Amino acid sequence: MVAPAVPELTEEILHESIDARTEVLAALRELGPPDLVQLIKQAPRNPGKQIGVYHHVTGVDASSSASLAAYINTLTYKENHQSNSKIVEGVYCCYNAFSRLDMRVHVTIPGSVDSYCIDERGEKRVSSDELWLETYLCSVLRAYSYADDGSGDTIRKIMGVRRFNPVTNTETEHRFLQAAEQLFFRGWQLGSDSVVQVPNNVSNHLTTGLLKYFHTTGRFASGINLFEKLRTKNVEVSSLLAKVLFMGNEEVQAVRVLHESVKQSPMDYVMLDTQAEFLMKKALNPNQGGLKQDRLRMALGCADRSTVAAPSEFGTWARLAEVYVAMEDWENALTTLNSCPMFTYQDKDAPIMPDPKEIYLPTLPETRLDEIDSEPESKYSEQVHPSLLSLRAAQYKGTFKHAYSILTEMTAKIGWDQLLKIRSNVFVMEEEYRSEKQPPVGQQGDSSKRSASTDVLRGSPGPPINGDEHTDDEKSTNGDSTAPTLIAENGVRGSTADQAVEKPSHTITPEEVKGGNEDSEATEEQLSRFNNKRLCERWLDSLFMVLYEDLRIYTIWRTEMAQYRAQQMQYKKSAEEWEILGSLADRLHHQAEAVEAYRACLSIRFSPKALTGILAEFEREKQTRETVASVIRLVTWQYRWYSEFSPELLYTIRTLIEDEGALKVRSIIQATSLPQNVLELTHHYAALCAAFRSSGTEG
C-alpha cells in the first residue's frame, strides 16, 4: 500500500525543533504529543551547509530503537524536493507517558544508531526493555487518540502529521494486547478523558484506547479474553468486560457479568453507570416500547446510586440527567444538570514549535481528485457573517459540551418557551430574589445560605465540585452577554427571531447570594415561596444564554429560508457559512436541517466536515452506495493530508461489510467513476477488515 507523502517544515536554526520539544517535557500532562522526526540534510558539494527539517508522526512501531531507526531509513528513499541534498542524520523522539521520559533514537547515515531517553529536566538517561514496552503502548494509544474522525478537525490542529495505523493484523494486535495486559493496572498514570475527574483502573486513557480499538476493528473475542483474564485480578474490570460483550451483542452474558460483579462491589460507579446506560438504550429502542417505563425506572435506580458512589464525577450526574430526560421528568432533569460537577477542559498535549522558515506540503499523485484539491484555494476567499463566527457553543469541549447537549435535547423535545417555564419553576429568578430583599427588619435569613451544592438531589454524601474557573462561561453570566439585534446578511432583521425566541431572564447564582448584604429576616411566608427552588449555578445560567444565541441565529436562518422560498428566490451563503449553520442545526438536534446545510456547502466546494455530517445520515438510512461514495472521498482527503488511518472511517467500512458482505462493498467501490488510484486507498481499508477476519469478509 502506498504510504502518505512526507511533509517538511524547515528549521530557522539547526536542531531548534528538538530543543523546543525538550523544553515542554515538564509541562506534558497526558499521553504526550505526536512523535517528532527531525532530519539533517546537506548538499554533496557543500558538506558545511546543513539544513534541519522535521515533521510529526503517529502509529509507527515504537517497540524498539531498531523499528524507529527503520522508519528514518525509509525516509532516505522518499522523493526529495531539494534534489541536490541528501539526509545524513535523523532523530526520532517518542514520548513515554508512564515514566514521563522522551525516548530518542539518533541515526547517522551511513553509520550508527544510538538510543537514549531525556527526562523532564532535559538530562540523558539509559533506555531499557521495560521503557520500550511502555513507549510502544503509549505510541499505539496516541495513534488512536490523535486520529481524525473524518471531519478534518484534528488534522487541521497540528500541521504536517503523518498518521499510520498502529495495529494492521492479528500479530501486531497480539503484541498490543500483551503490552496492555502487562501495564493495565498502571493505566491510571496516563490520565483520562476530560469528563473524568479522577482516573482509576477502568477510567483512563489506556481503557479508552482499548475500547476504541475493539469498537473500530470488531475484535470483540480478543477484548473478552483480555478482560476475562484481568477480571480475575480485580473485579472492577467487569464493567469493561460487560461493555465489550454489549458491543459484540452478547447481552445476556454481559448482564450476568454485571449482576455477579455488583454483588461483590455494590458501590462501583462505573458498573452502575454501565447498567444505567444499557437499560436506557433498551428502553429507547423503538421495537420494545411496551417495557419502556419499567426499564427507565430501573435505569434511574442505577444512575441515582452511581451519583452516591461517585458524587464528584461528572459522568454519573450527566447519566442521571439523561435518564430524567428520557422519562420526560423535566424539572428533575434540570435540577440534576445543575448539580453536575464541572471542570475546565484539558486539551491533548500538542507540540509547541518555533515558526518554521519554510513549509513544504507535498501531494501524492495517488491522492489527486479535482473536487478535493480545489478545497484550500476556495476556502480563503469566503465571507462569513460575524454573528456566525461568535457562536460560543461551537467552542465547548468536555463537560460543558456534554451538559450543553443535554440542554439542547430538552429544548428539541419540549421547546424553548416550555424550558424557560420549567427553569423559573426550578430556580430562584432574579426578579423574585430582588422582591424578597425589600422587607425591612433584621438578620440574615436561611435562604441566603442555600446553594446548588447543598441543595442537590437526595443521596449525595458531599457537595459536587463546580467549574468556577471556567472563565469563558463566567464572562457571559448575569447579563454581561447581551444579545444584540442581528441584521442578517440577506436583509431580514433579527428582531423577527427575537420575538419568536424569548430572551431568558436571569437566575440568581450562589455567588450573588453569598455576596449580598441582607439586613432583613425573611418571614416564613417568604421562605416558603423558595422552599422547592434552587440557586442556578453560574455555568448553567451561562449555558442558557449561549443556547438563546444559538436558537436566535437558527430561527433567523429558517425564517429567511422560508421567505426566500415563498418568493422563489435563491438563498445565498458562502460554503463556510453553510458549514457553520450545519453544525448549529446538529447541536440543536435538527438533523434534517443540518443535512440540508451540509449539502448546500458541498454544492459550492468540498468540505470534509460537511461530508462527515451527511455520512452519518446515510448510515442511519442504510444508503449503501451513497455511504461508499462519501467514504471514498473522505479517505482520499485524509491521505491528501498524510493520514492513512481514521478509526471512524474504518468502522464505517467494517459495518458496511458486516451488513452487505465484502464482495458487494468491493464491487460498489470499484463501480464508482473515480480514478483507480483513488479507489485503491479505500480498498486498503476493506483489506484491513479482511486481515482482522471481520464479520462479512468471507463473501
XYZ file of C-alpha atoms in Angstrom:
699
model
C 0.000 0.000 0.000
C 1.267 3.480 -0.859
C 2.416 5.468 2.199
C 1.314 9.101 2.667
C 3.680 11.825 1.394
C 6.254 13.351 3.764
C 5.609 16.980 4.801
C 8.662 19.066 5.671
C 8.942 22.058 7.974
C 12.355 23.738 7.712
C 14.075 24.970 10.868
C 15.341 28.551 11.142
C 18.127 27.385 13.484
C 19.530 23.847 13.331
C 18.009 21.476 15.988
C 15.520 24.104 17.251
C 12.611 21.627 16.964
C 14.404 19.136 19.267
C 15.244 21.931 21.745
C 11.613 23.156 21.734
C 10.369 19.610 22.457
C 12.838 19.199 25.345
C 11.676 22.490 26.892
C 7.994 21.424 27.106
C 8.602 17.919 28.539
C 7.968 19.092 32.115
C 4.614 20.612 31.117
C 3.201 17.427 29.494
C 0.243 16.012 31.450
C -1.284 13.231 29.395
C -0.221 10.861 26.595
C 2.206 13.408 25.177
C 2.414 14.993 21.704
C 2.792 13.062 18.408
C 6.283 11.681 17.711
C 8.805 14.155 16.282
C 11.152 13.235 13.425
C 13.989 15.664 12.737
C 16.288 15.178 9.735
C 19.570 16.865 8.796
C 20.131 17.368 5.072
C 23.256 18.516 3.320
C 24.322 19.130 -0.263
C 27.017 16.689 -1.522
C 29.060 19.578 -2.987
C 28.800 21.716 0.144
C 29.121 19.489 3.274
C 29.442 22.530 5.538
C 25.896 23.741 4.816
C 23.310 21.701 6.734
C 19.521 22.182 6.784
C 17.211 20.892 9.528
C 13.705 19.714 8.574
C 11.073 17.994 10.705
C 7.572 16.510 10.736
C 5.365 14.721 13.273
C 4.076 11.163 13.065
C 1.794 8.716 14.914
C 1.298 4.954 14.624
C 4.921 3.959 13.899
C 6.043 0.767 15.697
C 7.914 2.079 18.772
C 8.693 -1.306 20.348
C 12.466 -0.873 19.927
C 15.136 1.545 18.764
C 15.597 -0.607 15.632
C 11.987 -0.097 14.466
C 12.269 3.699 14.870
C 15.625 3.737 13.063
C 13.957 1.725 10.259
C 11.351 4.496 9.876
C 14.091 7.124 9.434
C 15.770 4.813 6.938
C 12.576 4.642 4.808
C 12.639 8.458 4.527
C 16.002 8.354 2.740
C 14.298 6.566 -0.184
C 11.482 9.102 -0.491
C 11.493 11.667 -3.283
C 13.282 14.792 -2.152
C 12.011 18.199 -3.272
C 15.522 19.557 -2.624
C 17.048 17.329 -5.314
C 20.608 18.463 -4.617
C 20.591 17.413 -0.924
C 20.533 14.111 0.967
C 19.681 13.011 4.532
C 22.795 12.468 6.664
C 21.277 12.340 10.175
C 17.915 11.779 11.841
C 16.451 11.895 15.340
C 13.177 10.165 16.269
C 11.514 11.360 19.534
C 8.708 9.298 21.114
C 7.166 10.176 24.492
C 6.760 7.573 27.244
C 3.852 8.816 29.361
C 4.236 6.095 32.012
C 7.770 7.069 33.041
C 7.482 10.676 31.730
C 10.543 10.307 29.508
C 11.184 11.203 25.866
C 12.709 8.165 24.141
C 15.093 9.222 21.377
C 16.865 7.372 18.583
C 19.724 9.150 16.785
C 20.609 7.698 13.384
C 23.729 8.640 11.404
C 23.551 7.759 7.688
C 25.562 5.768 6.929
C 26.706 4.695 10.362
C 25.442 4.101 13.855
C 22.162 4.031 15.790
C 22.190 5.491 19.293
C 19.179 5.258 21.631
C 18.706 7.120 24.927
C 15.989 8.966 26.829
C 15.579 12.521 28.117
C 13.851 13.241 31.430
C 11.782 16.314 32.385
C 14.940 18.189 33.424
C 16.492 17.612 29.992
C 19.066 15.116 31.316
C 20.096 11.949 29.435
C 19.204 8.517 30.786
C 19.808 4.964 29.616
C 16.922 3.213 27.842
C 15.772 -0.308 28.830
C 13.422 -3.031 27.515
C 10.794 -2.110 30.109
C 10.872 1.534 28.999
C 10.473 0.466 25.355
C 7.425 -1.655 26.274
C 5.812 1.398 27.943
C 6.740 3.579 24.946
C 5.220 1.097 22.488
C 1.897 1.048 24.340
C 1.812 4.872 24.585
C 2.563 5.067 20.852
C -0.447 2.861 19.936
C -2.760 4.811 22.276
C -1.554 8.124 20.807
C -2.271 6.862 17.281
C -5.917 6.341 18.277
C -6.103 9.496 20.381
C -4.686 11.791 17.641
C -6.514 10.068 14.768
C -9.017 12.175 12.838
C -12.711 11.255 12.870
C -13.085 12.055 9.164
C -14.229 15.663 9.666
C -10.674 17.054 9.384
C -10.850 18.953 12.707
C -7.934 17.016 14.278
C -5.834 17.137 11.095
C -6.097 20.933 10.979
C -4.935 21.354 14.595
C -1.299 20.319 14.023
C 0.443 20.946 10.719
C 2.303 18.163 8.921
C 1.462 14.991 10.897
C 1.745 11.592 9.186
C -0.786 9.186 10.704
C -0.356 5.413 10.389
C -2.451 2.511 11.630
C -0.510 1.021 14.580
C -2.307 -2.370 14.503
C -2.723 -3.795 10.996
C -3.048 -7.559 11.588
C -3.627 -10.192 14.261
C 0.119 -10.469 15.051
C 0.506 -6.769 15.907
C -2.793 -6.989 17.810
C -1.355 -9.793 19.959
C 1.681 -7.650 20.805
C -0.507 -4.629 21.620
C -2.861 -6.580 23.905
C 0.051 -8.334 25.607
C 1.600 -4.935 26.428
C -1.799 -3.634 27.602
C -2.217 -6.668 29.893
C 1.232 -6.200 31.447
C 0.729 -2.480 32.126
C -3.044 -2.461 32.663
C -3.067 -1.607 36.376
C -0.723 1.330 35.778
C -3.098 2.834 33.202
C -4.363 5.490 35.642
C -0.913 7.137 35.420
C -1.705 8.178 31.839
C -4.604 10.431 32.885
C -8.124 10.238 31.472
C -10.683 11.898 29.219
C -11.651 15.444 30.122
C -15.038 14.337 31.525
C -13.417 12.062 34.135
C -12.347 13.866 37.299
C -10.161 11.138 38.868
C -8.529 8.456 36.664
C -8.809 4.911 38.047
C -8.171 1.343 36.863
C -11.140 1.351 34.449
C -11.430 5.048 33.511
C -8.197 6.211 31.905
C -6.548 6.715 28.509
C -5.483 3.050 28.319
C -9.023 1.686 28.765
C -10.441 4.369 26.426
C -7.907 3.323 23.766
C -8.633 -0.390 24.221
C -12.414 0.094 23.949
C -11.972 2.300 20.866
C -9.762 -0.375 19.285
C -12.321 -3.165 19.867
C -15.177 -0.940 18.671
C -13.281 0.041 15.493
C -11.979 -3.374 14.471
C -14.779 -5.586 15.799
C -12.205 -7.852 17.505
C -14.578 -8.492 20.425
C -13.333 -12.027 21.152
C -9.820 -10.642 21.794
C -11.283 -7.997 24.115
C -13.363 -10.546 26.032
C -10.286 -12.770 26.503
C -8.187 -9.851 27.738
C -10.738 -8.552 30.238
C -11.672 -12.061 31.464
C -8.016 -12.563 32.459
C -7.749 -9.149 34.123
C -11.067 -9.604 35.913
C -9.617 -12.447 37.968
C -7.160 -9.909 39.454
C -9.655 -7.092 40.030
C -13.471 -7.202 39.930
C -13.607 -3.567 38.690
C -12.620 -4.813 35.216
C -16.095 -6.430 34.937
C -17.508 -3.111 33.682
C -15.069 -3.160 30.721
C -15.823 -6.825 30.041
C -19.556 -6.031 30.009
C -19.012 -3.111 27.605
C -17.167 -5.341 25.108
C -19.861 -8.038 25.461
C -22.529 -5.410 24.711
C -20.531 -4.288 21.644
C -20.455 -7.903 20.432
C -24.227 -8.333 21.027
C -23.632 -10.791 23.898
C -26.201 -9.008 26.070
C -27.278 -11.940 28.237
C -23.681 -12.764 29.179
C -22.934 -9.076 29.842
C -25.926 -8.752 32.187
C -24.787 -11.890 34.056
C -21.269 -10.454 34.450
C -22.639 -7.156 35.817
C -25.097 -8.949 38.120
C -22.367 -11.092 39.701
C -19.898 -8.213 39.964
C -22.298 -5.679 41.509
C -22.951 -8.233 44.279
C -19.220 -8.202 45.062
C -18.772 -4.451 44.603
C -22.184 -2.759 45.077
C -20.824 0.806 45.018
C -18.642 0.596 41.883
C -19.872 3.672 39.994
C -18.572 2.547 36.558
C -20.511 -0.738 36.823
C -23.662 1.079 37.938
C -23.259 3.587 35.102
C -22.771 0.744 32.567
C -26.032 -0.817 33.787
C -27.883 2.505 33.560
C -26.577 3.090 30.012
C -27.664 -0.384 28.879
C -31.153 -0.097 30.441
C -31.646 3.332 28.896
C -30.618 2.070 25.471
C -33.073 -0.848 25.765
C -35.856 1.468 26.942
C -35.371 3.845 23.993
C -35.346 1.008 21.455
C -38.476 1.690 19.326
C -39.015 -2.061 18.778
C -39.544 -2.700 22.505
C -41.904 0.104 23.503
C -44.051 -1.808 25.999
C -41.380 -2.056 28.679
C -40.038 1.497 28.292
C -41.162 2.937 31.650
C -40.108 -0.150 33.651
C -36.643 -0.091 32.127
C -36.274 3.636 32.666
C -37.226 3.207 36.335
C -34.513 0.540 36.669
C -32.036 2.818 34.873
C -32.983 5.630 37.270
C -32.178 3.412 40.277
C -28.727 2.547 38.878
C -27.923 6.119 37.815
C -29.074 7.539 41.162
C -26.920 5.048 43.064
C -23.874 5.839 40.895
C -24.128 9.550 41.861
C -23.961 8.444 45.514
C -20.951 6.213 44.739
C -19.093 8.995 42.847
C -20.591 12.420 43.703
C -17.633 14.351 42.254
C -17.738 12.629 38.821
C -19.493 14.490 36.008
C -20.439 11.304 34.112
C -22.681 9.900 36.859
C -24.727 13.119 37.183
C -24.947 13.531 33.406
C -26.283 9.964 33.085
C -28.918 10.673 35.757
C -29.970 13.835 33.895
C -30.221 11.840 30.634
C -32.462 9.247 32.332
C -34.760 12.026 33.588
C -34.874 13.500 30.061
C -35.831 10.055 28.685
C -38.556 9.844 31.383
C -39.726 13.360 30.446
C -39.272 14.466 34.053
C -38.028 17.900 33.011
C -37.762 19.563 36.432
C -35.613 16.790 37.880
C -33.551 16.724 34.672
C -32.757 20.434 35.036
C -32.086 20.134 38.766
C -29.708 17.216 38.175
C -27.944 19.055 35.354
C -27.411 21.980 37.756
C -25.771 19.541 40.214
C -23.186 18.292 37.691
C -19.614 18.903 38.858
C -17.964 20.845 36.000
C -14.241 21.090 35.370
C -12.085 23.002 32.930
C -11.351 21.194 29.669
C -7.822 19.823 29.453
C -6.803 19.580 25.800
C -4.465 16.924 24.419
C -0.736 17.594 24.592
C 0.222 19.385 21.380
C 3.698 20.202 20.065
C 4.812 23.807 20.642
C 7.315 24.636 17.907
C 9.006 27.859 16.738
C 7.729 29.253 13.424
C 9.312 27.279 10.571
C 11.446 29.020 7.952
C 9.697 27.137 5.131
C 6.727 24.779 4.867
C 6.572 22.086 2.200
C 3.292 20.131 1.992
C 3.559 17.763 -0.991
C 0.670 15.950 -2.666
C 0.907 12.317 -3.768
C -0.272 11.684 -7.357
C -2.380 8.803 -5.947
C -4.476 11.239 -3.884
C -5.299 13.699 -6.674
C -9.011 14.317 -7.032
C -10.170 17.606 -8.553
C -13.027 18.330 -6.133
C -10.741 17.784 -3.112
C -7.709 19.655 -4.475
C -9.778 22.809 -5.081
C -10.838 22.994 -1.412
C -7.921 25.017 0.053
C -7.932 27.746 -2.634
C -11.672 28.496 -2.473
C -11.743 28.426 1.331
C -9.715 31.594 1.912
C -11.870 33.843 -0.289
C -15.098 33.152 1.616
C -17.024 35.766 3.580
C -18.564 34.815 6.929
C -21.124 36.900 8.816
C -19.682 37.974 12.209
C -22.743 36.643 14.065
C -21.927 33.115 12.872
C -18.311 33.365 13.996
C -19.292 34.431 17.517
C -21.399 31.354 18.407
C -19.676 30.206 21.592
C -21.391 26.808 21.766
C -19.185 25.659 18.861
C -16.132 26.102 21.140
C -17.484 23.974 24.012
C -15.465 20.898 24.936
C -15.517 18.258 27.662
C -18.091 18.567 30.448
C -19.559 21.818 29.079
C -20.152 20.279 25.642
C -21.911 17.265 27.190
C -24.076 19.408 29.503
C -24.995 21.669 26.574
C -26.019 18.612 24.550
C -28.425 17.543 27.340
C -29.883 21.059 27.475
C -30.385 21.193 23.686
C -32.019 17.749 23.736
C -34.541 19.044 26.268
C -35.178 22.111 24.082
C -35.688 19.943 20.989
C -38.291 17.849 22.856
C -40.314 20.489 24.714
C -39.458 23.799 23.042
C -37.689 26.918 24.319
C -40.717 28.578 25.957
C -41.566 25.475 27.967
C -37.917 25.109 29.020
C -37.933 28.706 30.330
C -41.106 27.986 32.348
C -39.524 24.894 33.913
C -36.372 26.899 34.621
C -38.363 29.551 36.501
C -40.171 26.794 38.460
C -36.898 25.135 39.474
C -34.559 28.082 40.072
C -34.762 31.337 42.016
C -35.176 34.061 39.383
C -33.596 37.499 39.665
C -36.921 39.382 39.956
C -38.188 37.088 42.730
C -34.964 37.430 44.664
C -34.884 41.235 44.386
C -38.521 41.487 45.562
C -37.739 39.229 48.551
C -34.975 41.589 49.643
C -37.435 44.503 50.076
C -38.990 43.752 53.546
C -37.223 45.664 56.365
C -36.038 44.042 59.677
C -33.119 42.216 60.981
C -30.863 39.310 60.463
C -29.804 37.146 57.546
C -32.421 34.537 56.589
C -31.859 30.880 55.897
C -32.470 31.398 52.185
C -29.134 33.186 51.884
C -27.332 30.028 52.926
C -28.748 27.983 50.074
C -26.653 26.888 47.133
C -26.901 24.355 44.360
C -24.133 22.364 46.024
C -26.048 21.922 49.289
C -29.399 21.615 47.557
C -28.578 18.756 45.194
C -30.713 15.675 44.806
C -31.044 13.342 47.745
C -28.302 10.836 48.333
C -25.220 12.964 47.656
C -22.764 12.495 50.519
C -20.819 15.643 49.676
C -21.074 18.782 47.559
C -20.019 18.381 43.921
C -17.082 20.385 42.667
C -18.254 23.035 40.244
C -16.243 24.635 37.483
C -15.835 28.149 38.860
C -12.609 28.542 36.980
C -14.326 28.226 33.602
C -13.599 31.846 32.725
C -15.127 31.797 29.243
C -18.518 30.994 30.686
C -18.287 33.493 33.512
C -17.917 36.383 31.101
C -21.398 35.851 29.744
C -23.276 35.347 33.002
C -25.729 37.647 34.761
C -26.381 39.930 31.846
C -22.827 40.512 30.597
C -23.660 38.636 27.406
C -26.475 40.677 25.904
C -27.701 39.543 22.517
C -27.712 42.459 20.033
C -30.265 42.626 17.205
C -28.756 40.910 14.215
C -29.028 42.395 10.737
C -28.899 39.227 8.673
C -26.793 39.181 5.528
C -29.796 38.802 3.284
C -31.623 41.790 4.739
C -34.055 40.221 7.231
C -33.829 41.837 10.653
C -33.018 39.604 13.585
C -35.780 41.268 15.620
C -38.304 38.889 13.986
C -36.448 35.986 15.512
C -36.114 37.801 18.824
C -39.896 37.910 19.038
C -40.050 34.174 18.279
C -37.239 33.273 20.716
C -37.754 34.885 24.093
C -34.552 36.059 25.762
C -34.074 34.264 29.100
C -34.318 36.378 32.235
C -31.521 35.836 34.725
C -31.473 33.492 37.656
C -29.721 34.166 40.933
C -26.423 32.322 41.353
C -24.950 31.149 44.666
C -22.189 33.782 44.311
C -24.738 36.610 44.322
C -26.499 35.258 47.399
C -23.214 34.978 49.274
C -22.175 38.452 48.153
C -25.456 40.228 49.026
C -25.697 42.142 52.317
C -29.096 41.053 53.576
C -30.260 43.016 56.583
C -33.738 41.541 56.580
C -35.019 38.466 58.322
C -37.150 36.535 55.856
C -40.629 35.681 57.083
C -41.909 32.098 56.936
C -44.292 33.070 54.148
C -41.448 34.481 52.018
C -39.243 31.459 52.671
C -41.995 29.042 51.694
C -42.054 30.544 48.198
C -38.485 29.398 47.707
C -38.932 26.133 49.584
C -38.657 23.939 46.499
C -36.382 26.212 44.463
C -32.669 26.035 43.947
C -29.945 28.503 43.072
C -28.777 28.144 39.481
C -25.062 27.575 39.062
C -23.210 30.326 37.186
C -22.105 27.991 34.368
C -25.676 26.743 33.720
C -27.015 30.306 33.614
C -24.343 30.980 31.003
C -25.380 27.879 29.025
C -28.932 29.241 28.775
C -27.605 32.497 27.318
C -25.458 30.592 24.801
C -28.439 28.385 23.872
C -30.566 31.503 23.379
C -27.957 32.867 20.941
C -27.881 29.552 19.029
C -31.688 29.430 18.787
C -31.848 33.087 17.705
C -29.410 32.580 14.819
C -31.119 29.295 13.869
C -34.569 30.953 13.827
C -33.276 33.843 11.670
C -31.827 31.342 9.198
C -35.025 29.273 8.932
C -37.212 32.412 8.681
C -35.053 33.814 5.879
C -35.094 30.476 4.051
C -38.890 30.330 4.211
C -39.226 33.919 2.934
C -36.864 33.359 0.022
C -38.619 30.129 -0.937
C -42.002 31.857 -0.829
C -40.640 34.442 -3.275
C -38.942 31.708 -5.358
C -35.567 33.372 -4.893
C -32.206 31.685 -4.354
C -30.915 31.864 -0.778
C -27.162 32.514 -0.916
C -24.499 31.854 1.687
C -20.771 31.078 1.453
C -19.615 27.455 1.885
C -18.152 28.170 5.329
C -21.410 29.802 6.461
C -23.344 26.710 5.354
C -20.858 24.553 7.267
C -21.377 26.635 10.445
C -25.177 26.520 10.023
C -24.979 22.741 9.546
C -23.094 22.241 12.821
C -25.501 24.697 14.534
C -28.512 22.606 13.434
C -26.643 19.458 14.541
C -26.059 20.914 18.008
C -29.752 21.736 18.298
C -30.736 18.169 17.224
C -32.306 19.263 13.913
C -30.776 16.550 11.715
C -32.777 17.222 8.520
C -31.860 20.939 8.550
C -28.207 20.076 9.272
C -28.066 17.757 6.242
C -29.703 20.478 4.107
C -26.997 22.993 5.139
C -24.179 20.496 4.616
C -25.483 19.661 1.121
C -25.556 23.385 0.273
C -21.925 23.667 1.452
C -20.823 20.691 -0.678
C -22.551 22.142 -3.749
C -20.088 25.078 -3.527
C -16.860 23.297 -2.520
C -15.574 20.135 -0.862
C -15.718 20.103 2.935
C -14.774 17.006 4.996
C -16.825 18.314 7.927
C -19.980 18.688 5.807
C -19.469 15.299 4.138
C -18.976 13.614 7.551
C -22.282 15.171 8.692
C -24.102 13.772 5.646
C -22.338 10.397 6.011
C -23.954 9.960 9.443
C -27.374 10.448 7.798
C -26.563 7.934 5.009
C -25.559 5.356 7.642
C -28.791 5.899 9.601
C -30.878 5.415 6.454
C -28.783 2.426 5.233
C -27.968 4.094 1.885
C -25.041 1.856 0.934
C -23.959 3.440 -2.385
C -24.056 6.990 -1.026
C -22.164 5.874 2.106
C -19.416 4.248 -0.007
C -19.138 7.316 -2.287
C -18.743 9.585 0.769
C -16.172 7.294 2.421
C -14.052 7.180 -0.775
C -13.822 10.986 -0.821
C -13.126 11.265 2.909
C -10.416 8.570 2.782
C -8.785 10.365 -0.181
C -8.876 13.699 1.675
C -7.288 12.023 4.720
C -4.469 10.627 2.550
C -4.067 14.037 0.916
C -3.210 15.367 4.390
C -0.872 12.471 5.301
C -3.308 10.278 7.254
C -3.743 6.643 6.204
C -5.776 5.838 9.304
C -9.099 7.125 10.624
C -10.800 4.771 13.156
C -14.274 6.186 12.359
C -13.895 5.577 8.602
C -12.531 2.071 9.253
C -15.548 1.422 11.498
C -17.919 2.627 8.745
C -16.331 0.278 6.189
C -16.391 -2.613 8.699
C -20.109 -2.177 9.478
C -20.894 -1.878 5.747
C -19.076 -5.167 5.092
C -20.892 -6.741 8.061
C -24.291 -5.695 6.649
C -23.710 -6.135 2.907
C -20.765 -8.531 2.552
C -17.205 -7.771 1.414
C -17.795 -8.735 -2.226
C -20.694 -6.294 -2.636
C -18.822 -3.433 -0.920
C -15.696 -4.011 -3.046
C -17.877 -4.104 -6.187
C -19.594 -0.808 -5.266
C -16.183 0.814 -4.633
C -14.894 -0.461 -7.988
C -18.039 0.648 -9.857
C -17.551 4.288 -8.820
C -16.446 6.533 -11.689
C -13.324 7.787 -9.909
C -9.641 7.189 -10.790
C -8.344 3.719 -9.859
C -5.536 5.144 -7.697
C -8.178 6.880 -5.539
C -10.263 3.694 -5.233
C -7.192 1.714 -4.113
C -6.981 3.873 -0.982
C -10.459 2.732 0.117
C -9.747 -0.874 -0.932
C -6.899 -0.689 1.619
C -9.473 -0.095 4.414
C -11.554 -3.062 3.173
C -8.377 -5.212 3.137
C -7.793 -4.323 6.816
C -11.214 -5.775 7.666
C -10.241 -8.966 5.824
C -6.941 -9.110 7.775
C -8.932 -8.941 11.021
C -11.389 -11.558 9.703
C -14.309 -9.228 10.418
C -17.864 -10.492 10.024
C -18.921 -10.425 6.353
C -15.413 -10.658 4.859
C -15.935 -14.279 3.845
C -18.110 -13.178 0.939
